[in-house]
Short mmCIF file of C-alpha atoms in Angstrom, two decimals:
data_model
loop_
_atom_site.label_atom_id
_atom_site.label_comp_id
_atom_site.label_asym_id
_atom_site.label_seq_id
_atom_site.Cartn_x
_atom_site.Cartn_y
_atom_site.Cartn_z
CA MET E 340 -12.39 18.40 30.64
CA SER E 341 -12.30 15.85 26.91
CA ASN E 342 -12.54 17.74 23.71
CA PRO E 343 -14.00 14.19 21.19
CA MET E 344 -12.62 16.07 17.78
CA LEU E 345 -9.02 16.24 19.20
CA ASP E 346 -9.29 12.56 21.12
CA LEU E 347 -10.28 11.47 17.87
CA LEU E 348 -7.85 12.90 15.64
CA LYS E 349 -5.19 12.01 18.21
CA ASP E 350 -6.78 7.96 17.66
CA MET E 351 -6.31 8.74 13.77
CA GLN E 352 -3.05 9.59 14.48
CA LEU E 353 -2.33 6.44 16.64
CA PHE E 354 -4.28 4.36 14.14
CA ASN E 355 -2.12 6.06 11.27
CA MET E 356 1.10 5.42 13.16
CA LEU E 357 0.50 1.90 13.76
CA ASN E 358 -0.63 1.32 10.57
CA ASN E 359 2.97 2.54 8.98
CA PHE E 360 4.27 0.74 11.35
CA ILE E 361 2.53 -2.76 10.73
CA ARG E 362 3.08 -2.54 6.58
CA ARG E 363 7.10 -1.77 7.36
CA ASN E 364 7.49 -4.40 9.70
CA ALA E 365 4.81 -6.79 9.34
CA PRO E 366 3.76 -6.86 5.46
CA ASN E 367 1.84 -10.27 5.61
CA ALA E 368 -0.25 -9.27 8.58
CA ILE E 369 -2.51 -7.00 6.29
CA LYS E 370 -2.55 -9.11 3.70
CA SER E 371 -6.10 -10.21 4.45
CA ILE E 372 -6.75 -6.49 4.04
CA PRO E 373 -8.80 -5.69 0.69
CA ASN E 374 -7.28 -3.54 -1.72
CA GLN E 375 -9.75 -0.18 -2.12
CA GLN E 376 -8.24 1.02 -5.04
CA PRO E 377 -7.73 -0.94 -7.86
CA VAL E 378 -4.46 -1.48 -9.69
CA ASN E 379 -4.81 -1.73 -13.39
CA SER E 380 -5.18 0.85 -15.05
CA SER E 381 -3.56 3.90 -14.23
CA SER E 382 -6.23 6.15 -14.42
CA SER E 383 -7.62 4.57 -11.32
CA ARG E 384 -4.92 4.67 -9.30
CA PRO E 385 -4.98 7.14 -6.02
CA PHE E 386 -2.99 10.66 -7.15
CA SER E 387 -3.04 9.61 -11.36
CA GLU E 388 -2.89 12.91 -12.79
CA ILE E 389 -0.12 14.31 -10.10
CA ILE E 390 1.72 11.30 -10.90
CA GLN E 391 1.61 11.61 -14.37
CA GLU E 392 2.63 15.14 -14.05
CA ALA E 393 5.46 14.58 -12.01
CA SER E 394 6.73 11.62 -14.44
CA ARG E 395 6.82 12.96 -17.10
CA LYS E 396 8.21 16.20 -15.33
CA TYR E 397 11.51 14.24 -13.95
CA GLY E 398 11.19 11.49 -15.92
CA VAL E 399 10.77 8.81 -13.67
CA ASP E 400 8.47 5.81 -14.70
CA GLU E 401 4.40 6.44 -13.19
CA GLY E 402 5.09 2.75 -11.83
CA ILE E 403 7.46 3.23 -9.45
CA ILE E 404 6.45 6.48 -8.10
CA THR E 405 2.75 4.52 -7.44
CA ALA E 406 5.45 1.68 -6.37
CA VAL E 407 7.13 4.59 -3.48
CA ILE E 408 4.00 5.88 -2.35
CA LYS E 409 1.93 2.90 -1.62
CA HIS E 410 4.97 1.67 0.33
CA GLU E 411 5.72 4.66 1.90
CA SER E 412 2.21 5.92 3.29
CA SER E 413 -0.03 3.51 1.54
CA PHE E 414 -1.98 5.89 -0.35
CA ASN E 415 -2.51 7.90 2.92
CA PRO E 416 -1.21 11.94 2.70
CA ARG E 417 -1.96 12.50 6.35
CA ALA E 418 0.57 9.53 6.50
CA GLN E 419 3.40 10.44 9.52
CA SER E 420 6.02 8.18 10.83
CA PRO E 421 7.63 8.52 14.16
CA CYS E 422 10.84 9.82 12.78
CA GLY E 423 9.02 12.80 11.43
CA ALA E 424 8.40 11.54 7.94
CA GLN E 425 5.37 13.31 6.17
CA GLY E 426 3.07 12.68 3.58
CA LEU E 427 2.61 10.11 0.89
CA MET E 428 5.66 9.88 0.03
CA GLN E 429 6.97 10.21 3.84
CA LEU E 430 9.53 13.17 3.23
CA MET E 431 11.81 14.09 6.57
CA PRO E 432 10.97 17.74 6.72
CA ALA E 433 14.70 19.06 5.70
CA THR E 434 14.30 17.16 2.79
CA ALA E 435 11.26 18.77 2.05
CA ARG E 436 12.36 22.29 2.82
CA SER E 437 15.09 22.19 0.52
CA LEU E 438 12.53 20.98 -2.16
CA GLY E 439 10.88 23.94 -1.53
CA VAL E 440 7.63 22.18 -0.05
CA THR E 441 5.60 24.56 2.01
CA ASN E 442 3.06 21.80 2.77
CA ALA E 443 4.15 18.37 3.33
CA PHE E 444 0.84 16.81 3.55
CA ASP E 445 -0.14 18.53 0.33
CA PRO E 446 -0.61 15.95 -2.48
CA GLU E 447 0.19 17.66 -5.07
CA GLN E 448 3.38 19.08 -3.06
CA ASN E 449 4.71 15.62 -1.47
CA ILE E 450 4.76 14.22 -4.81
CA MET E 451 6.46 16.75 -7.01
CA ALA E 452 9.17 16.81 -4.57
CA GLY E 453 9.24 13.01 -3.80
CA THR E 454 9.67 12.37 -7.44
CA LYS E 455 12.47 15.36 -7.45
CA TYR E 456 14.09 13.87 -4.93
CA LEU E 457 13.90 10.21 -6.06
CA ARG E 458 15.39 11.60 -9.51
CA GLN E 459 18.33 12.71 -7.75
CA GLN E 460 19.09 9.44 -6.29
CA LEU E 461 18.63 7.79 -9.47
CA ASP E 462 20.81 10.55 -11.27
CA THR E 463 23.42 10.31 -8.16
CA PHE E 464 23.59 6.09 -8.51
CA ASN E 465 23.73 6.28 -12.55
CA GLY E 466 20.39 5.15 -13.13
CA ASP E 467 20.53 2.11 -10.67
CA LEU E 468 16.89 2.22 -9.57
CA ARG E 469 17.75 -0.41 -6.49
CA LEU E 470 20.01 1.71 -5.12
CA ALA E 471 18.44 4.90 -5.77
CA LEU E 472 15.56 3.10 -4.12
CA ALA E 473 17.75 2.26 -0.77
CA ALA E 474 19.44 6.09 -0.62
CA TYR E 475 15.34 6.96 -1.06
CA ASN E 476 15.02 4.81 2.42
CA ALA E 477 18.12 5.03 4.35
CA GLY E 478 19.59 7.91 2.64
CA GLY E 479 22.70 8.51 0.22
CA GLY E 480 25.05 8.60 2.40
CA ALA E 481 24.77 5.20 3.92
CA VAL E 482 23.96 3.77 -0.39
CA LYS E 483 28.05 5.14 -0.38
CA LYS E 484 29.02 3.79 2.89
CA TYR E 485 28.38 0.53 1.95
CA GLY E 486 29.01 0.62 -1.61
CA GLY E 487 25.59 -0.57 -2.40
CA ILE E 488 21.99 -1.15 -0.74
CA PRO E 489 23.08 -0.98 2.68
CA PRO E 490 23.17 -4.19 5.56
CA TYR E 491 19.50 -3.18 6.77
CA ALA E 492 16.89 -4.94 7.12
CA GLU E 493 14.70 -2.44 6.66
CA THR E 494 16.28 -1.43 3.57
CA GLN E 495 16.44 -4.33 2.02
CA ASN E 496 13.18 -5.45 2.79
CA TYR E 497 12.38 -1.84 1.52
CA VAL E 498 14.13 -2.17 -1.89
CA LYS E 499 12.75 -6.07 -2.15
CA ASN E 500 9.08 -4.79 -1.83
CA VAL E 501 9.29 -1.50 -3.91
CA MET E 502 10.74 -3.95 -6.71
CA HIS E 503 8.21 -5.98 -6.33
CA SER E 504 5.09 -4.02 -6.71
CA ILE E 505 6.65 -1.81 -9.52
CA ASN E 506 6.93 -5.09 -10.77
CA THR E 507 3.25 -5.85 -10.35
CA LEU E 508 1.93 -2.66 -11.14
CA ALA E 509 3.43 -2.93 -14.29
#
């Protein structure tokens, strides 16, 4: 017997997985979809109050946090990647736990922890935003191993796209 709610949840989960895949691997394919959220002022951005709080607490610019959220989850607090990353800033479960997160889908916990993790990467890589973003995406070990942005297409595109968004949102 089919459960309509369970079927709907499965469809939504599949949609989110496909949406995340398309946004990461074929960003030009969705350019025709209008942005539902104006980004011309920080108060009109989704989750702006939490982003402002995280920015103040961890000393990371609001535009950087916003750009990471945009590219990680498209502002979807229920986003979950095929590899298990969760929430707005796509925290891996082990990373989330290490940062004290009890519910990675809670926007406040996710943004605060994701920003703290980004701050750690900035500190590790002496304030170099490009390296910190690469570490956020591929892990600090990969950045150290290659002595810079790893030669992974996904990570190189991620850094380029987030940096572009930071400049656009500024």
